Tab-separated table of N, CA and C in Angstrom:
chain	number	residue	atom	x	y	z
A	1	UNK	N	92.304	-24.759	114.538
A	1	UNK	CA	91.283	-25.759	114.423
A	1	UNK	C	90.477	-25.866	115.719
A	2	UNK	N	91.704	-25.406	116.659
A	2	UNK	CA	90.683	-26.265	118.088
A	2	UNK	C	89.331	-24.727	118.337
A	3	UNK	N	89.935	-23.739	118.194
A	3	UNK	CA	89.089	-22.130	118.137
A	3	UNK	C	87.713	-22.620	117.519
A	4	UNK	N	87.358	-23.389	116.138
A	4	UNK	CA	86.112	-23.573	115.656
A	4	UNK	C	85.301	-23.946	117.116
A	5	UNK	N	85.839	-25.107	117.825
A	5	UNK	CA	84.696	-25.622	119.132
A	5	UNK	C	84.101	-24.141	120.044
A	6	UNK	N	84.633	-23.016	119.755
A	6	UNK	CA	84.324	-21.727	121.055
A	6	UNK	C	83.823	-20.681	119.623
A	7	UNK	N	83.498	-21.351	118.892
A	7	UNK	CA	82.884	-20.389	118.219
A	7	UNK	C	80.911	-20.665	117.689
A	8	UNK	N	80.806	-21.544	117.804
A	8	UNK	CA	79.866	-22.581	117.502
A	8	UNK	C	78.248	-21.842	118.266
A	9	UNK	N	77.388	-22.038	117.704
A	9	UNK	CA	76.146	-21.601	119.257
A	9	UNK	C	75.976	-22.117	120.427
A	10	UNK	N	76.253	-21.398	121.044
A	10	UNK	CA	75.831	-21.588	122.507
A	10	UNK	C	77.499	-22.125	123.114
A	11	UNK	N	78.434	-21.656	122.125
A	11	UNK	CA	79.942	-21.543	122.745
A	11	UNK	C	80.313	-20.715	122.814
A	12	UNK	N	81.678	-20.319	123.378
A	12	UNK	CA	82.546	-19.082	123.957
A	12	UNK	C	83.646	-19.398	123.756
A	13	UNK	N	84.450	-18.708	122.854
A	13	UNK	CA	85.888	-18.458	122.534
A	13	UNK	C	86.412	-17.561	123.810
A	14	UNK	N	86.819	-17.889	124.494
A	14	UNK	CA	88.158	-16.684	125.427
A	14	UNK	C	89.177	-16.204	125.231
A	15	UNK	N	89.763	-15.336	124.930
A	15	UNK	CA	91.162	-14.993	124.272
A	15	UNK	C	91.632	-13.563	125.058
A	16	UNK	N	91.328	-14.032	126.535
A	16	UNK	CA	92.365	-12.929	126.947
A	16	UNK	C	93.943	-12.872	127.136
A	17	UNK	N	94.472	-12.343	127.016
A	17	UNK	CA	95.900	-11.746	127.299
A	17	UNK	C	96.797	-13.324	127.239
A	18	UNK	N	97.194	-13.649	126.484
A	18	UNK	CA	98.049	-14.555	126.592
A	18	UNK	C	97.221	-16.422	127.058
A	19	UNK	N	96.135	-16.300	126.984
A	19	UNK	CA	95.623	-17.616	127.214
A	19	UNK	C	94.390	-17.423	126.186
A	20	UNK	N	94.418	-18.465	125.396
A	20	UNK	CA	92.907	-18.969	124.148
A	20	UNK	C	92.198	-20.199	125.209
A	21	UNK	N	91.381	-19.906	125.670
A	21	UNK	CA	89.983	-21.484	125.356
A	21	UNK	C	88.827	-21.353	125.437
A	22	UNK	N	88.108	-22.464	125.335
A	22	UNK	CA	86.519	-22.514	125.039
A	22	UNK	C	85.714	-22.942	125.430
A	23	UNK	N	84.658	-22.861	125.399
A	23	UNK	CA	83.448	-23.421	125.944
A	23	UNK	C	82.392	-24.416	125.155
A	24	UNK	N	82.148	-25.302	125.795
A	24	UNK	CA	80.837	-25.845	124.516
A	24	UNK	C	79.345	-26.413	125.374
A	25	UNK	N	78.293	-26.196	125.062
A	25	UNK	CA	77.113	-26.742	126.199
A	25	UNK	C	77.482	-28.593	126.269
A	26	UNK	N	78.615	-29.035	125.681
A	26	UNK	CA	79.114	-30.435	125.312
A	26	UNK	C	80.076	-30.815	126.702
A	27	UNK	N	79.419	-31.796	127.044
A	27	UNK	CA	80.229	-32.160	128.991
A	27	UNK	C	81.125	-33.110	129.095
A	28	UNK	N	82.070	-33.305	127.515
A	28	UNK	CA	82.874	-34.743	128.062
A	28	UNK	C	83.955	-33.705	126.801
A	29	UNK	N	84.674	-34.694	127.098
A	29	UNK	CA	86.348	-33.994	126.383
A	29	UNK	C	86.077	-34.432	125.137
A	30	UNK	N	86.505	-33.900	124.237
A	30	UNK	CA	87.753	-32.482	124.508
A	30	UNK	C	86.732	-31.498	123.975
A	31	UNK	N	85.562	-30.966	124.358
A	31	UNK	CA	84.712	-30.329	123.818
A	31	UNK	C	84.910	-28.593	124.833
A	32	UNK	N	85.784	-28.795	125.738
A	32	UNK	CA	86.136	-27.344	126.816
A	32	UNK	C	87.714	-27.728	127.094
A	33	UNK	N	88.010	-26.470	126.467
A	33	UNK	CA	89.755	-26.654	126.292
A	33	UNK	C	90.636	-25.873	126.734
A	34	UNK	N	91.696	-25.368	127.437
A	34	UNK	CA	92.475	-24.442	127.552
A	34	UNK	C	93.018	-24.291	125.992
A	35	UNK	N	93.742	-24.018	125.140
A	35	UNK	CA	94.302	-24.264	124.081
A	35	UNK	C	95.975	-23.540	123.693
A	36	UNK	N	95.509	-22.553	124.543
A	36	UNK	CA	96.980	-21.806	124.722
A	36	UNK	C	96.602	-21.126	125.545
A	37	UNK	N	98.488	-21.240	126.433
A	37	UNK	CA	98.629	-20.269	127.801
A	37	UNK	C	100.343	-19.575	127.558
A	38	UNK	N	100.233	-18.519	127.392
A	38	UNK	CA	101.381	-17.612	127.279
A	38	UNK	C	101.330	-16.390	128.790
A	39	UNK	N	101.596	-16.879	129.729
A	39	UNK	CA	101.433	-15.935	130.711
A	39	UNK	C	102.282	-15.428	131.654
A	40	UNK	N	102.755	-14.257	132.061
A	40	UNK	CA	104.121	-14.499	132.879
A	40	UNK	C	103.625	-14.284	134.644
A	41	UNK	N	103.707	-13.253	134.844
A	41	UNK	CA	103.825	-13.216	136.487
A	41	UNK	C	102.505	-13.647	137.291
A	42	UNK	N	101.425	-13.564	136.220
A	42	UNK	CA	100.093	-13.950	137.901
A	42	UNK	C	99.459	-14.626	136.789
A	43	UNK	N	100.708	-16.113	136.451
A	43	UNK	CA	99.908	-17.283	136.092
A	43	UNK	C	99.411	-18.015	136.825
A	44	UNK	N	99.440	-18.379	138.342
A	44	UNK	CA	98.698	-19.425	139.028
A	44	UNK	C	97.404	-18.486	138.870
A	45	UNK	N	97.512	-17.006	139.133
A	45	UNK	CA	95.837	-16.271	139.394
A	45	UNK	C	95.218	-17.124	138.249
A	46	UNK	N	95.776	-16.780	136.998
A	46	UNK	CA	95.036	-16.898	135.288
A	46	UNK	C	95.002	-18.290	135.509
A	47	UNK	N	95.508	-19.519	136.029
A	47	UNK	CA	95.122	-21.121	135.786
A	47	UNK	C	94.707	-21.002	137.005
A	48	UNK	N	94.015	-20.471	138.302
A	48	UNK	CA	93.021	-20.593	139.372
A	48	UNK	C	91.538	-20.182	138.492
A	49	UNK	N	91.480	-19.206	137.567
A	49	UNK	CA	90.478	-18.435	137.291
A	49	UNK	C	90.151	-19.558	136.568
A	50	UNK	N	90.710	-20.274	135.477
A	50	UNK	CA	89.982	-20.918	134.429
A	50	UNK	C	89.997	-22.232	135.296
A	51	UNK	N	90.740	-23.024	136.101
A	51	UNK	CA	90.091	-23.675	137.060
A	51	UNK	C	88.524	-23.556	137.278
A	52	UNK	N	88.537	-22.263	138.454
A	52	UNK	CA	87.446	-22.406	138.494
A	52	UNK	C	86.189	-22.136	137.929
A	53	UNK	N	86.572	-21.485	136.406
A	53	UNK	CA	85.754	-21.220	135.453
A	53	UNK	C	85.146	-22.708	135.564
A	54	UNK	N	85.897	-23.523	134.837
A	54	UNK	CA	85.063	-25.068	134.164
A	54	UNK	C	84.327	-25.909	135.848
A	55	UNK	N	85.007	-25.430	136.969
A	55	UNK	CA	84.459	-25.568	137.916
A	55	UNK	C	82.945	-25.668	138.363
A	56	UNK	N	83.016	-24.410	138.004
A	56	UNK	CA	81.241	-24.063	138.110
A	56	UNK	C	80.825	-24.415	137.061
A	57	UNK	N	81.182	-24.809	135.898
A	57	UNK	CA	80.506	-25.222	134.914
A	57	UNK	C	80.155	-26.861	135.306
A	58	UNK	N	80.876	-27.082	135.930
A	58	UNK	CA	80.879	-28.370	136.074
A	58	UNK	C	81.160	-30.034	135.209
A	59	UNK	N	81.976	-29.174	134.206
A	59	UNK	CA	82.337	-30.230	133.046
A	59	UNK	C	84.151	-30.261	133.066
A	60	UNK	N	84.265	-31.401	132.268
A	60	UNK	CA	85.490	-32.017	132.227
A	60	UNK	C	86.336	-30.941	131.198
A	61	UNK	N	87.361	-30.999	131.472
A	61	UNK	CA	88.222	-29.873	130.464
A	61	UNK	C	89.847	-30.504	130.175
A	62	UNK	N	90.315	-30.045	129.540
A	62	UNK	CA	91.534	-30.123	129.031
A	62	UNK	C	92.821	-29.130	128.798
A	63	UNK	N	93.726	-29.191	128.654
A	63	UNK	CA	95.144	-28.224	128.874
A	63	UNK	C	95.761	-28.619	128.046
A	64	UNK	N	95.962	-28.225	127.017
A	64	UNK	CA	96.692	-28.003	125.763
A	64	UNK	C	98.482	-27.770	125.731
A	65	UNK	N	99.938	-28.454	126.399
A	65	UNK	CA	100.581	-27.559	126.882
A	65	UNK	C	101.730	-27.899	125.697
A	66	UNK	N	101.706	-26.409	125.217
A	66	UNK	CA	102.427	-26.336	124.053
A	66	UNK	C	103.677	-26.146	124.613
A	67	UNK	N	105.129	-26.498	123.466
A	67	UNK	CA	106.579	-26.277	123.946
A	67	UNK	C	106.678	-24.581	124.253
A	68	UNK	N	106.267	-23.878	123.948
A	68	UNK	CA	105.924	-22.500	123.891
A	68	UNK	C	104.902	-21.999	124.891
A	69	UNK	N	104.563	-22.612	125.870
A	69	UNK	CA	103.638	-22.343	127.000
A	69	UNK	C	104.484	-21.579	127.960
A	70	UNK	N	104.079	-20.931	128.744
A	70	UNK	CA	104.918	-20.209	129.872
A	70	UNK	C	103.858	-20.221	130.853
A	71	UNK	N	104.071	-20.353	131.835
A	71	UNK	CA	105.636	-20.027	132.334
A	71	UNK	C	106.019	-22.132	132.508
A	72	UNK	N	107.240	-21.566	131.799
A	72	UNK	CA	108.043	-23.093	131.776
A	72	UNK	C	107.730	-24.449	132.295
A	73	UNK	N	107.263	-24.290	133.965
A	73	UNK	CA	106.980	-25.212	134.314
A	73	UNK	C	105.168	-25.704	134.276
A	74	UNK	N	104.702	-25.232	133.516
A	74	UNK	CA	103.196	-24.992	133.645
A	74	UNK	C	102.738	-26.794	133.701
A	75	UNK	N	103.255	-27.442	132.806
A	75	UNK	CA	102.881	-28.939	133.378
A	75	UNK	C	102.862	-29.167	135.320
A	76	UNK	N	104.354	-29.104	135.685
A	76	UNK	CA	104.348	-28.973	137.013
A	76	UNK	C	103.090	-28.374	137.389
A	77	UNK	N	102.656	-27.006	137.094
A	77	UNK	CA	102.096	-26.555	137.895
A	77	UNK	C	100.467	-26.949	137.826
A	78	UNK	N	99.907	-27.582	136.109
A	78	UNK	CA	98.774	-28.125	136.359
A	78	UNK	C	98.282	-29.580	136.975
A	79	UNK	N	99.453	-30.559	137.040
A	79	UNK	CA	99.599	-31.693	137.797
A	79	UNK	C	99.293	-31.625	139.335
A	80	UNK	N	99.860	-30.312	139.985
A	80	UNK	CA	99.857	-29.961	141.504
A	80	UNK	C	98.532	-29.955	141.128
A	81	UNK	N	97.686	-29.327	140.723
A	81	UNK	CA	96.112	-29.043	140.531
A	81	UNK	C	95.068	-30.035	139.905
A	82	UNK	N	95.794	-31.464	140.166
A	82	UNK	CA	95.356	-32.669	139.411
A	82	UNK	C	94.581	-33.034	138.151
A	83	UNK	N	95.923	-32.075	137.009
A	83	UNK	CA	95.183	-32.777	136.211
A	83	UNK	C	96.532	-33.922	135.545
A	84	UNK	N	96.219	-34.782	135.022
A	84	UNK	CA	97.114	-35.651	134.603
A	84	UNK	C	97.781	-35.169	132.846
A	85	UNK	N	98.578	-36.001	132.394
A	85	UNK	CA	98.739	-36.246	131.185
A	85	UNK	C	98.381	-36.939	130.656
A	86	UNK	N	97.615	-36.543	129.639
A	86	UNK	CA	96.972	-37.867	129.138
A	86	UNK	C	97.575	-38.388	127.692
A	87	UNK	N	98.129	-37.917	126.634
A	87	UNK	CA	99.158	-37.635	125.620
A	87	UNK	C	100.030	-37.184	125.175
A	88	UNK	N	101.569	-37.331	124.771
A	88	UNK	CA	102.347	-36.571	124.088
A	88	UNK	C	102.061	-36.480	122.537
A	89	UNK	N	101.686	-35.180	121.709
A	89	UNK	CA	102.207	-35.235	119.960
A	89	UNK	C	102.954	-34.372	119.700
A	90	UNK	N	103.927	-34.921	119.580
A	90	UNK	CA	105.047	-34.361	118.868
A	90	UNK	C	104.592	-33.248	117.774
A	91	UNK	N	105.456	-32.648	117.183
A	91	UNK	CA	104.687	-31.507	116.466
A	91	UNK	C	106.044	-31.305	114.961
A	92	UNK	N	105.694	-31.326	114.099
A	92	UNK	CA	106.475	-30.857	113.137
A	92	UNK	C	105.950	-30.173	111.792
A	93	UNK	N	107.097	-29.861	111.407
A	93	UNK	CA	106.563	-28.597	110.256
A	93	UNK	C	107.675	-29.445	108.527
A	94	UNK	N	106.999	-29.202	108.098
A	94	UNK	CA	107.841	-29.304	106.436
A	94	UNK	C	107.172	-28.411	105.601
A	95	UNK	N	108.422	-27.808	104.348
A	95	UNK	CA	108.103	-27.319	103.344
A	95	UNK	C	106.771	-27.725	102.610
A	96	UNK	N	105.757	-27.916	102.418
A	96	UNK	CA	104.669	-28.492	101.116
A	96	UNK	C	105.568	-28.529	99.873
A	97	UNK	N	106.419	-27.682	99.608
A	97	UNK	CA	106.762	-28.556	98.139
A	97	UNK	C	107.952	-29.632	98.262
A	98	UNK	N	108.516	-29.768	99.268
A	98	UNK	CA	109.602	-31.049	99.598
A	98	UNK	C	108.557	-32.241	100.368
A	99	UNK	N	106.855	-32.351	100.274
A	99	UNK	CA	106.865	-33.578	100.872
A	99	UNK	C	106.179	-34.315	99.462
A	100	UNK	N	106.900	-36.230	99.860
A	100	UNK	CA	106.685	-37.118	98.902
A	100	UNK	C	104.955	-37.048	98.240
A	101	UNK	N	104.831	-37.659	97.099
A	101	UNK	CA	103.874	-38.219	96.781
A	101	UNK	C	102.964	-39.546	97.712
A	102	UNK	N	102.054	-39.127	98.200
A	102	UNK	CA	101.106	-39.938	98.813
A	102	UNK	C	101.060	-41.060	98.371
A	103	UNK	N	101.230	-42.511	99.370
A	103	UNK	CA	101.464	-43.475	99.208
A	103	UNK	C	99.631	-43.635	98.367
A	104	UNK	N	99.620	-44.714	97.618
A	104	UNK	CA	98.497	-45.008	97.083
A	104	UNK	C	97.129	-45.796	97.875
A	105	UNK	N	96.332	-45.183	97.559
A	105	UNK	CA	95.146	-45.661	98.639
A	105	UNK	C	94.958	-47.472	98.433
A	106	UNK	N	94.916	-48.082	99.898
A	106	UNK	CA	94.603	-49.519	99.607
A	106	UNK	C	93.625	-49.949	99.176
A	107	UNK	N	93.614	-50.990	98.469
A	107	UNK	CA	92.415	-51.733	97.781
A	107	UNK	C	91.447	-51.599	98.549
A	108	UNK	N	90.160	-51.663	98.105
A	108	UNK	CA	88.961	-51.535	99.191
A	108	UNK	C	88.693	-50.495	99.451
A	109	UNK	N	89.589	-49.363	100.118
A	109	UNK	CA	89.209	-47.863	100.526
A	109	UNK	C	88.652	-46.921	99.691
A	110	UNK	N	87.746	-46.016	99.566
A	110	UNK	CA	87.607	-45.045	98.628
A	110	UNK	C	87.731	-43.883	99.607
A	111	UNK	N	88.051	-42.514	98.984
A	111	UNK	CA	88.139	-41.561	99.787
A	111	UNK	C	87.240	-40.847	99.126
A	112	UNK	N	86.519	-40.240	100.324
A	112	UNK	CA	85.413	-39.192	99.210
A	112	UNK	C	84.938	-37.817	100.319
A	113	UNK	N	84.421	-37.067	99.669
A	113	UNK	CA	84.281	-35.584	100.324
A	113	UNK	C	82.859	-35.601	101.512
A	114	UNK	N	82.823	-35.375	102.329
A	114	UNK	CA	81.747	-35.419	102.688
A	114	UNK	C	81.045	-34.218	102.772
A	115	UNK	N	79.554	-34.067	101.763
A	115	UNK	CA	79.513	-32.796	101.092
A	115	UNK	C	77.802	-33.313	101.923
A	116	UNK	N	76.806	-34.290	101.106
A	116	UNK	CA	75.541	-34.238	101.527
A	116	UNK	C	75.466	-34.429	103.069
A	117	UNK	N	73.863	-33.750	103.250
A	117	UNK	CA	73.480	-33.607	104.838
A	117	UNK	C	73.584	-34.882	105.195
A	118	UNK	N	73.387	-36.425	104.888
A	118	UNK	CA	72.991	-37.802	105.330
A	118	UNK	C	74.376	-38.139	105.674
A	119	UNK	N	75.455	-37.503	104.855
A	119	UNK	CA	77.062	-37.681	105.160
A	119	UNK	C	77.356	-37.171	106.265
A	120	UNK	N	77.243	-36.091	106.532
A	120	UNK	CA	77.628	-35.087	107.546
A	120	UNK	C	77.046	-35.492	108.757
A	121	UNK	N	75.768	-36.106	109.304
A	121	UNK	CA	75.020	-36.751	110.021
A	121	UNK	C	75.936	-37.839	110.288
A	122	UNK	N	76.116	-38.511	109.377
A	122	UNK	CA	76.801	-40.181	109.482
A	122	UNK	C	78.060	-39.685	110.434
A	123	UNK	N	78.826	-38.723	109.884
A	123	UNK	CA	80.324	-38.350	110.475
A	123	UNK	C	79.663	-37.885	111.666
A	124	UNK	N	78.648	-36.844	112.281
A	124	UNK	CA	78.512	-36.687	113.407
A	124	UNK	C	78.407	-37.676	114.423
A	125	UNK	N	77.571	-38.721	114.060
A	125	UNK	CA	77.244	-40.012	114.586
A	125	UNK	C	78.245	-40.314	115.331
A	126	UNK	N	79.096	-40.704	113.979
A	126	UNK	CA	80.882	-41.407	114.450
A	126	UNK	C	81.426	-40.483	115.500
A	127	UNK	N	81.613	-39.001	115.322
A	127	UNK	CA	82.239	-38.700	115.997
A	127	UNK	C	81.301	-38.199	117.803
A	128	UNK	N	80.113	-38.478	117.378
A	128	UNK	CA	79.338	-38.560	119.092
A	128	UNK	C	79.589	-39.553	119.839
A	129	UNK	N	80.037	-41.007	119.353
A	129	UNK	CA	80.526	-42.160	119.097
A	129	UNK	C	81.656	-42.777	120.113
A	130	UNK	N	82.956	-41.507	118.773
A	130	UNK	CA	83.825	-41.851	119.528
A	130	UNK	C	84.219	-41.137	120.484
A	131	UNK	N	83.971	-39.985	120.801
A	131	UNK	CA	83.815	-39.349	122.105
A	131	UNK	C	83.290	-38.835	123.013
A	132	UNK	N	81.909	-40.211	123.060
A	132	UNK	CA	81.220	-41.131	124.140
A	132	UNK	C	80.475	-39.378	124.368
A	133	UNK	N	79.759	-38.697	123.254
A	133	UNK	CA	79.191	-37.737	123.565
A	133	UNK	C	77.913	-38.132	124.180
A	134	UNK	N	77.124	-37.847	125.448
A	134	UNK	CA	75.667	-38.265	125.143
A	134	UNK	C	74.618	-37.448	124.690
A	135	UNK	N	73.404	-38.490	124.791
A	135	UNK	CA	72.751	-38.271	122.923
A	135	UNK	C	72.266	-37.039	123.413
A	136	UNK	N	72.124	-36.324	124.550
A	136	UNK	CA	71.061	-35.035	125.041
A	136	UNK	C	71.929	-34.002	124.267
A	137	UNK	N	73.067	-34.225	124.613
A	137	UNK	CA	74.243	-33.402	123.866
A	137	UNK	C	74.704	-33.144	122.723
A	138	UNK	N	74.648	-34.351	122.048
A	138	UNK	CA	74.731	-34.616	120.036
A	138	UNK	C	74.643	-33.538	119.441
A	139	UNK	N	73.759	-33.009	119.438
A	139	UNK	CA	72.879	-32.499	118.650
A	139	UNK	C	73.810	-30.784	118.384
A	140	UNK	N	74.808	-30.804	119.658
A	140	UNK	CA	75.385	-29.403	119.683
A	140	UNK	C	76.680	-29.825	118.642
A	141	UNK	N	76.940	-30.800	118.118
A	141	UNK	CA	77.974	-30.983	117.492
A	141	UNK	C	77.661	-30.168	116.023
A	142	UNK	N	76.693	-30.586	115.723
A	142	UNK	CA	76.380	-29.735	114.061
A	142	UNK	C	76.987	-28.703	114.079
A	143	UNK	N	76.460	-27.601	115.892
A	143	UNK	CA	76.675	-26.247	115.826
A	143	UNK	C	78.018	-25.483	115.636
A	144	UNK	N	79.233	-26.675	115.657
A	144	UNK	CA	80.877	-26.752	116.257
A	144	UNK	C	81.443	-26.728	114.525
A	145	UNK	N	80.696	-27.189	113.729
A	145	UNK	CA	80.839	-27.014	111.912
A	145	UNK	C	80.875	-25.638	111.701
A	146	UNK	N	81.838	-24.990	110.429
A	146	UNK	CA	81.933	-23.845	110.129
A	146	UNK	C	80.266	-23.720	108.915
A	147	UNK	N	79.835	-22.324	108.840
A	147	UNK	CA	78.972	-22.581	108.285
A	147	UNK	C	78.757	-22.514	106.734
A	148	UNK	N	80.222	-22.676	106.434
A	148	UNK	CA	80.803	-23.192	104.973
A	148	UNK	C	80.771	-25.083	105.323
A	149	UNK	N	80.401	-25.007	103.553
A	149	UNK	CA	80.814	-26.441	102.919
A	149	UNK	C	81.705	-27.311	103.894
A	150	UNK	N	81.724	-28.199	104.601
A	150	UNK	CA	82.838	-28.656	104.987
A	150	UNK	C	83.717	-29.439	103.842
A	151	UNK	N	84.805	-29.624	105.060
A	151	UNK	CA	86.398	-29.531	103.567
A	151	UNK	C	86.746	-31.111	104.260
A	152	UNK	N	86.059	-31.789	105.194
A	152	UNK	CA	86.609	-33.070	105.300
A	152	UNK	C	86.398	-33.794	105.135
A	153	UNK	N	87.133	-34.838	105.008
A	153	UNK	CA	87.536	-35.991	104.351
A	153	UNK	C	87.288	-37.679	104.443
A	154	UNK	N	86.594	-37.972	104.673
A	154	UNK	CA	86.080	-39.862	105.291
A	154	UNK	C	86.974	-40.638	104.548
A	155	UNK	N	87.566	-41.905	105.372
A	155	UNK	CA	87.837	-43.262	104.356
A	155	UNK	C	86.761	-44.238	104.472
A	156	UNK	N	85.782	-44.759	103.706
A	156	UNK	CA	85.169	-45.284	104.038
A	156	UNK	C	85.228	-46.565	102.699
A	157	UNK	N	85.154	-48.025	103.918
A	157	UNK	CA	85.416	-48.894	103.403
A	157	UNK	C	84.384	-49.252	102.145
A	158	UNK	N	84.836	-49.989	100.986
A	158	UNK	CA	84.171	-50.465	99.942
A	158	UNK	C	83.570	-52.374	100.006
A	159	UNK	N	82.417	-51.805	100.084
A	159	UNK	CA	81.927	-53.448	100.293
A	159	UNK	C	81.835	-53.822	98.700
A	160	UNK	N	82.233	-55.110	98.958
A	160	UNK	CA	82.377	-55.888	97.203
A	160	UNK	C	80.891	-56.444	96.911
């Protein structure tokens, strides 16, 4: 999912040797990401380089650090290089045919597809919104959409 943001116009997917991330002309998080780092012996070189990749770019970035990251201590080692933690998510997996039936949607809510352009706009909005994109910038969010139908999903409240 996070790969769509480095694929977009005027973005850059990176996927050398054991490290995925991306680029976006978008200057606030989480729009430039490390996303995965699998690296063994000249990992400080490979987290100096993308350091100073977003460096010169001069935008805010993020570190993705999966239980499966190497080398082991890679938190340690991006903290020395100040970046903080900013969340733990836990991560889990289940069968699809052992999970329950979906609790029933609450009164009021409708769920519906967001298929027309005035929809897709509205959701961009929200999401320029909520991550305080500014407006010079907006506009690159459309480009971060696959250029299929989108497949997601709004709850949007029902006024009586």
């Amino acid at each position: 999912m996070w790969s769509r943001f480095g694929r977009g116009n005027a973005c850059r997917l990176h996927d050398p040797d054991g490290a995925i991330w991306f680029d976006t002309p978008i200057p606030t998080l989480p729009y430039n990401m490390v996303i995965k780092f699998v690296v063994g012996e000249d990992a400080d070189q490979r987290i100096n380089e993308i350091f100073d990749h977003y460096g010169r770019r001069k935008v805010p970035f993020a570190w993705l650090v999966h239980p499966s990251a190497q080398p082991g201590d890679l938190s340690d080692r991006l903290r020395a290089r100040g970046l903080e933690e900013a969340e733990e998510a836990m991560g889990m997996a289940m069968d699809l045919a052992g999970l329950p039936s979906p609790d029933e949607v609450p009164a009021g809510v409708e769920i519906e597809e967001v298929d027309e352009q005035s929809e897709v706009m509205e959701f961009l909005e929200l999401t320029a919104w909520r991550w305080e994109v500014p407006k010079d910038a907006a506009h690159h969010l459309a480009d971060l959409r696959t250029p299929s139908k989108w497949e997601l999903r709004i709850a949007r409240s029902v006024r009586g």
